[in-house]
Amino acid sequence: MPIPKTRPPHVDKLRMITLLPSPAKILEKIILKSQIRHLKILFGQHQHAYRENGSTTTALIEIVDALTSFYDDKAVACIGLLSLDFSKAFDQVDHRTLLGKMQKLPALAGFTKWLRNYLTGRHVTVRVDGKFSAMFYLKAGVPQGSILGPSLFSVLVGDFPKSREENIAIQYADDVNIILPFMERSPETITRITNQQLTQVEQWCSENHQLLNVDKTKMMLVVRRPLEGEITLPVRRENCVKVLGVHLSDKLDWKAHISEVTKRASQRLHIIRTLRPHTTSIELHEIYNGLIGSLLEYCCPVFPKLPDNLRGLIKKVEKRAHRIMFGSTTNVCKCPMDGFQTRQQDLSLKLFIKALNNTQHTLNKKMPNQLPRSGHLCNFVCRTNKRQNSFFPYMTLMYNLNCRPNSSKPVLH
């Protein structure tokens, strides 16, 4: 069944969701559970999707951590964030290529044979407005809406290439972002290195039957030191790129993201105001959490410390919502509404402690060393505020201030 990606719907921008019977999904889940420990080997080091403890939040934390780390390095003159976009990535998966990659791991031999039978010979029909198309066979692609499909796609992109060892490729499903540090300020050097990376990507796409959407592929440059001249990039340059729903700026600040989020949140206050005469304050608060609170708190550990002016924008939305729901803006009200700053600190500390205590967590490799006697963490050495206010350095300070040594439970002062 085609699900529109955009409003209004467009025939070229549809999600072709496969409607599978429940027993088939249960079977897929059982098989995936038995094979996932082997499949993870093929996922790639920086794949955050479809794996335990991985999320858009962890992917964005790793992206921002890499950007601020390079920004803090004196030897780096400029940092590039290359945001790639693939057209119909799940529908373009070549079965032979996928099975070939899985055959390299002997532990998956039996599963690969079963998977070949699962993928080949599938026939489908499309339903629109109760009418069905003619039946046709699928020659490529993994079923969207299936249990196995996302993990199979992660295997396909697990060997995504980098043109240099210094480059970092961070993935969330088909959303691939490559961070390129440039040691020289020469525009020619920056263009050459970017072209080398794009050539590697295009070669990989050709070998893996994927189609790179050049029109939606963007690059953002974070200039550490002034460049020596005008630069011409092979892809469109943006001052701000949207990655996994969060706006990243070339100034490494959060003004664009917070402004966009608070604007959308203010628009949704109309729903709360319309429902006010017909429901209770407690019920309105539940609606607020689902419609507005979730919007404000999405990936909030990525920016654990915001300047006062941006926190003021969020607080303004909260006060308006509080006045609509409870008839007052006073801070001593006994309502169940927590402030954004409290929720953000709580979510950030929980994620930090979870990653600290779990060696299998996707963020554990970035954690600082822990002192054996006191239980405190070694602070990061940071040259710039942008680095100091990023997730790992800032949350290390918060952990040492707010958590008891040798305890996994945060105790806020």
XYZ file of C-alpha atoms in Angstrom:
413
model
C 0.000 0.000 0.000
C 1.567 3.361 -1.005
C 1.857 5.845 1.872
C 2.588 9.469 0.843
C 5.847 10.983 2.109
C 4.728 14.547 1.422
C 1.653 16.714 1.655
C 0.113 17.072 -0.879
C 0.882 13.531 -2.088
C 3.100 13.081 -5.130
C 3.349 9.909 -7.185
C 7.176 9.976 -7.110
C 7.349 10.298 -3.304
C 5.594 7.277 -1.830
C 6.482 4.651 0.763
C 5.517 1.267 -0.648
C 4.575 -0.485 2.598
C 4.128 -4.249 2.262
C 1.099 -5.596 4.130
C 2.271 -8.931 5.537
C 0.190 -11.459 7.521
C 0.865 -11.507 11.258
C 2.099 -15.151 11.351
C 4.757 -14.237 8.763
C 5.948 -11.330 10.901
C 6.113 -13.558 13.972
C 8.257 -16.036 12.031
C 10.544 -13.215 10.845
C 10.945 -11.957 14.422
C 11.909 -15.421 15.679
C 14.472 -15.875 12.913
C 15.913 -12.374 13.345
C 16.311 -12.911 17.094
C 18.327 -16.061 16.454
C 20.606 -14.429 13.856
C 20.968 -10.822 14.994
C 24.253 -11.387 16.867
C 25.842 -12.458 13.564
C 24.152 -9.772 11.463
C 25.491 -7.014 13.749
C 28.995 -7.897 12.576
C 28.001 -6.796 9.062
C 26.112 -3.652 10.139
C 29.171 -1.432 10.304
C 30.688 0.403 13.264
C 28.720 3.640 12.858
C 25.245 2.247 12.056
C 22.782 3.413 14.740
C 19.506 2.123 13.299
C 17.834 -1.228 14.001
C 20.191 -2.194 16.784
C 19.871 -2.286 20.553
C 20.651 1.059 22.231
C 20.827 2.817 18.850
C 18.562 5.745 17.955
C 18.453 9.028 16.094
C 19.656 10.643 19.322
C 22.815 8.512 19.519
C 23.513 9.092 15.803
C 23.205 12.863 16.182
C 25.323 12.848 19.346
C 28.101 11.096 17.421
C 27.808 13.569 14.527
C 27.959 16.629 16.791
C 30.752 15.064 18.852
C 32.849 14.577 15.707
C 32.153 18.124 14.491
C 33.040 19.745 17.823
C 36.126 17.526 18.271
C 37.522 18.624 14.926
C 36.526 22.224 15.661
C 38.515 22.029 18.905
C 41.609 20.803 17.045
C 44.073 23.562 16.107
C 45.319 21.590 13.120
C 41.877 21.540 11.461
C 41.064 24.582 9.326
C 37.594 23.531 8.154
C 35.097 20.702 8.670
C 32.680 19.450 6.038
C 29.413 17.625 6.744
C 28.325 15.761 3.622
C 24.678 14.711 3.904
C 23.782 12.013 1.353
C 20.339 11.084 0.091
C 19.420 7.845 -1.712
C 16.375 7.406 -3.941
C 14.087 4.495 -2.989
C 16.922 2.882 -1.061
C 14.944 -0.082 0.342
C 13.285 -0.810 -3.001
C 16.628 -0.835 -4.846
C 18.349 -3.520 -2.745
C 19.864 -6.066 -5.143
C 19.279 -9.591 -3.839
C 22.437 -11.074 -5.323
C 24.625 -8.322 -3.848
C 23.023 -8.658 -0.416
C 23.330 -12.443 -0.322
C 26.930 -12.194 -1.532
C 27.854 -10.017 1.448
C 26.171 -12.408 3.872
C 27.949 -15.421 2.413
C 31.266 -13.942 3.597
C 30.273 -14.843 7.165
C 30.217 -18.662 7.620
C 27.963 -18.386 10.696
C 25.175 -17.094 8.410
C 25.376 -19.919 5.850
C 22.082 -21.560 6.819
C 20.292 -18.243 7.230
C 21.554 -17.088 3.811
C 20.025 -20.134 2.117
C 16.701 -19.499 3.848
C 16.886 -15.797 2.970
C 17.449 -16.525 -0.714
C 14.143 -18.393 -0.760
C 12.491 -15.598 1.246
C 13.528 -12.825 -1.144
C 13.257 -14.428 -4.586
C 10.003 -15.054 -6.395
C 7.938 -12.598 -4.344
C 4.904 -11.253 -6.175
C 2.829 -8.280 -5.077
C -0.170 -6.197 -5.998
C -0.770 -2.523 -5.200
C -4.003 -1.367 -3.562
C -5.205 2.223 -3.997
C -8.719 3.337 -3.039
C -9.872 -0.278 -2.779
C -8.707 -1.158 -6.292
C -5.910 -3.620 -7.036
C -3.262 -3.555 -9.735
C -2.160 -6.579 -11.729
C 0.173 -9.006 -9.947
C 3.886 -8.540 -10.664
C 7.161 -10.058 -9.427
C 9.798 -8.191 -7.452
C 13.311 -8.414 -8.860
C 14.906 -6.269 -6.142
C 14.213 -4.655 -2.797
C 13.420 -5.755 0.754
C 9.781 -5.581 1.921
C 9.121 -2.278 3.704
C 7.036 -2.952 6.790
C 8.658 -6.335 7.375
C 10.694 -7.313 10.443
C 13.749 -8.460 8.481
C 13.857 -5.625 5.920
C 15.633 -2.941 8.024
C 18.341 -5.343 9.242
C 18.957 -6.595 5.710
C 19.396 -3.045 4.461
C 21.858 -2.359 7.290
C 23.931 -5.292 6.051
C 23.953 -3.821 2.536
C 25.315 -0.437 3.675
C 27.659 -1.892 6.297
C 30.711 -1.483 4.036
C 30.018 2.128 3.069
C 33.316 3.627 1.830
C 35.500 6.468 3.073
C 38.096 8.094 0.854
C 40.377 8.895 3.826
C 40.967 7.368 7.239
C 40.206 10.746 8.861
C 36.684 10.831 7.436
C 33.837 9.569 9.619
C 30.678 8.039 8.114
C 27.723 7.948 10.521
C 24.591 6.105 9.433
C 20.993 5.809 10.451
C 19.367 3.376 7.986
C 19.648 5.054 4.555
C 20.537 8.426 6.106
C 24.326 8.667 5.669
C 26.399 11.630 6.838
C 30.133 11.879 6.222
C 32.325 14.256 8.217
C 35.444 15.447 6.410
C 38.143 17.361 8.294
C 40.297 19.650 6.129
C 43.762 20.546 7.387
C 44.409 23.118 4.659
C 42.522 26.347 3.930
C 42.965 26.052 0.178
C 39.609 25.887 -1.695
C 41.230 23.633 -4.307
C 42.228 21.111 -1.641
C 38.762 21.121 -0.082
C 37.141 20.608 -3.496
C 39.555 17.815 -4.391
C 39.005 15.878 -1.147
C 35.234 16.286 -1.449
C 35.338 15.018 -5.034
C 37.364 12.002 -3.944
C 34.760 11.106 -1.330
C 31.882 11.563 -3.781
C 33.688 9.402 -6.344
C 33.973 6.638 -3.748
C 30.261 6.995 -2.944
C 29.244 6.859 -6.611
C 31.397 3.779 -7.176
C 29.819 2.079 -4.153
C 26.337 2.995 -5.416
C 27.152 1.476 -8.821
C 28.404 -1.756 -7.271
C 25.463 -2.016 -4.864
C 22.727 -0.857 -7.285
C 21.796 2.191 -5.211
C 20.858 5.562 -6.700
C 22.321 8.732 -5.171
C 19.918 11.678 -5.281
C 22.309 14.481 -6.249
C 19.632 17.167 -5.918
C 19.102 16.355 -2.221
C 22.748 15.704 -1.382
C 24.101 18.699 0.556
C 27.296 19.852 2.202
C 27.814 22.189 5.131
C 31.204 23.754 5.884
C 32.181 24.680 9.434
C 35.034 27.117 8.950
C 37.588 26.892 11.747
C 39.830 29.542 10.181
C 39.116 31.878 7.226
C 39.620 30.198 3.847
C 42.098 31.529 1.303
C 39.476 32.246 -1.351
C 36.061 31.399 -2.778
C 35.184 27.733 -2.832
C 33.171 25.824 -5.450
C 31.781 22.506 -4.226
C 30.504 19.654 -6.433
C 27.240 19.572 -4.419
C 24.954 22.267 -3.059
C 26.409 24.096 -0.068
C 24.087 24.950 2.819
C 24.579 27.050 5.939
C 22.204 24.750 7.797
C 21.308 21.113 7.089
C 18.505 19.058 8.565
C 19.788 15.699 9.781
C 17.334 13.201 11.290
C 14.905 15.988 12.137
C 17.465 18.294 13.802
C 18.860 21.455 12.192
C 22.671 21.624 12.304
C 24.227 25.042 11.663
C 27.652 25.888 10.253
C 28.143 28.026 13.371
C 27.618 24.935 15.550
C 24.857 26.684 17.476
C 21.226 25.678 17.978
C 19.441 28.899 17.058
C 17.964 27.532 13.809
C 16.750 24.316 15.417
C 15.214 25.868 18.540
C 13.551 28.626 16.484
C 11.978 26.049 14.155
C 10.870 23.758 16.984
C 9.321 26.537 19.087
C 7.547 27.899 16.012
C 5.939 24.511 15.336
C 5.138 24.060 19.032
C 3.415 27.464 19.166
C 1.236 26.473 16.216
C 0.144 23.306 18.024
C -0.981 25.301 21.059
C -4.113 26.070 19.054
C -5.152 22.425 19.466
C -4.801 22.654 23.250
C -6.791 25.898 23.291
C -9.575 24.373 21.153
C -9.885 21.316 23.422
C -9.810 23.311 26.667
C -13.604 23.688 27.116
C -14.205 19.993 26.448
C -11.673 18.214 28.646
C -9.898 18.340 32.006
C -6.531 19.902 32.755
C -4.939 16.506 33.407
C -6.143 15.173 30.064
C -4.895 18.337 28.358
C -1.509 17.774 29.936
C -1.357 14.290 28.409
C -2.201 15.778 25.013
C 0.455 18.452 25.546
C 3.088 15.771 26.269
C 2.206 13.935 23.070
C 1.914 16.916 20.714
C 4.217 19.604 22.088
C 6.409 18.162 24.826
C 7.632 15.366 22.546
C 8.458 17.952 19.867
C 10.501 20.121 22.240
C 12.298 17.140 23.816
C 13.135 15.292 20.586
C 16.870 14.529 20.650
C 17.363 17.123 23.415
C 20.463 15.308 24.825
C 22.228 16.348 21.601
C 22.269 19.957 22.876
C 22.543 19.504 26.672
C 23.491 23.131 27.374
C 21.628 25.927 25.623
C 22.240 29.667 26.018
C 19.693 31.644 28.029
C 18.083 33.278 24.983
C 17.231 29.898 23.411
C 15.993 28.460 26.702
C 13.843 31.598 26.942
C 12.110 30.710 23.653
C 11.217 27.266 24.999
C 10.100 28.667 28.347
C 7.833 31.126 26.540
C 6.001 28.246 24.839
C 5.736 26.387 28.152
C 4.238 29.402 29.925
C 1.628 29.841 27.195
C 0.732 26.164 27.409
C 0.559 26.316 31.207
C -1.780 29.296 31.096
C -4.110 27.489 28.666
C -4.175 24.218 30.617
C -4.091 25.413 34.240
C -5.072 29.085 34.031
C -1.852 30.380 35.559
C 1.823 30.905 34.712
C 3.091 30.778 38.287
C 6.043 28.517 38.966
C 4.678 27.389 42.349
C 1.658 25.709 40.779
C 1.202 22.072 41.873
C 0.461 20.874 38.344
C 2.240 17.778 36.914
C 4.021 19.847 34.247
C 7.835 19.554 34.357
C 9.967 22.218 32.771
C 12.025 21.498 29.656
C 15.331 22.042 31.450
C 14.478 19.460 34.120
C 13.323 16.928 31.548
C 16.363 17.542 29.369
C 18.801 17.041 32.236
C 17.001 13.889 33.330
C 16.956 12.371 29.827
C 20.578 13.316 29.182
C 21.847 11.834 32.449
C 19.901 8.619 31.939
C 21.367 8.184 28.454
C 24.876 9.025 29.671
C 24.711 6.579 32.588
C 23.230 3.860 30.394
C 26.081 4.234 27.904
C 28.648 4.368 30.713
C 27.484 1.132 32.338
C 26.929 -0.888 29.152
C 30.054 -1.800 27.179
C 27.847 -2.846 24.234
C 26.168 0.570 23.985
C 26.791 2.455 20.748
C 28.149 5.463 22.707
C 30.279 3.534 25.191
C 33.457 3.854 23.117
C 33.317 7.644 23.575
C 33.038 7.519 27.364
C 35.834 8.983 29.549
C 37.847 6.868 31.955
C 36.467 6.378 35.450
C 38.669 6.776 38.524
C 38.588 3.510 40.536
C 38.506 5.028 44.032
C 36.224 8.024 43.739
C 34.141 6.773 40.826
C 34.390 10.193 39.192
C 35.051 10.524 35.460
C 38.098 12.165 33.899
C 37.087 15.531 32.447
C 37.634 16.283 28.765
C 40.244 18.875 27.821
C 38.358 21.442 25.720
C 39.689 24.552 24.043
C 36.368 26.012 22.879
C 32.918 26.476 24.397
C 31.343 24.634 21.475
C 33.262 21.514 22.447
C 32.718 22.036 26.178
C 28.942 22.310 25.702
C 28.645 19.146 23.583
C 27.244 15.916 25.024
C 30.272 14.000 26.317
C 32.281 16.850 27.937
C 29.231 18.568 29.422
C 27.569 15.395 30.700
C 30.851 14.286 32.249
C 30.785 17.466 34.327
C 27.118 16.934 35.190
C 27.779 13.321 36.177
C 30.619 14.311 38.508
C 28.483 17.073 40.055
C 25.111 15.351 40.319
C 25.759 11.633 40.745
C 27.094 9.695 43.676
C 30.396 7.958 42.975
C 30.079 4.243 42.181
C 26.333 4.609 41.759
C 24.320 4.233 38.550
C 21.411 6.314 39.858
C 21.549 10.082 39.425
C 21.006 12.156 42.532
C 20.246 15.721 41.456
C 21.130 18.543 43.853
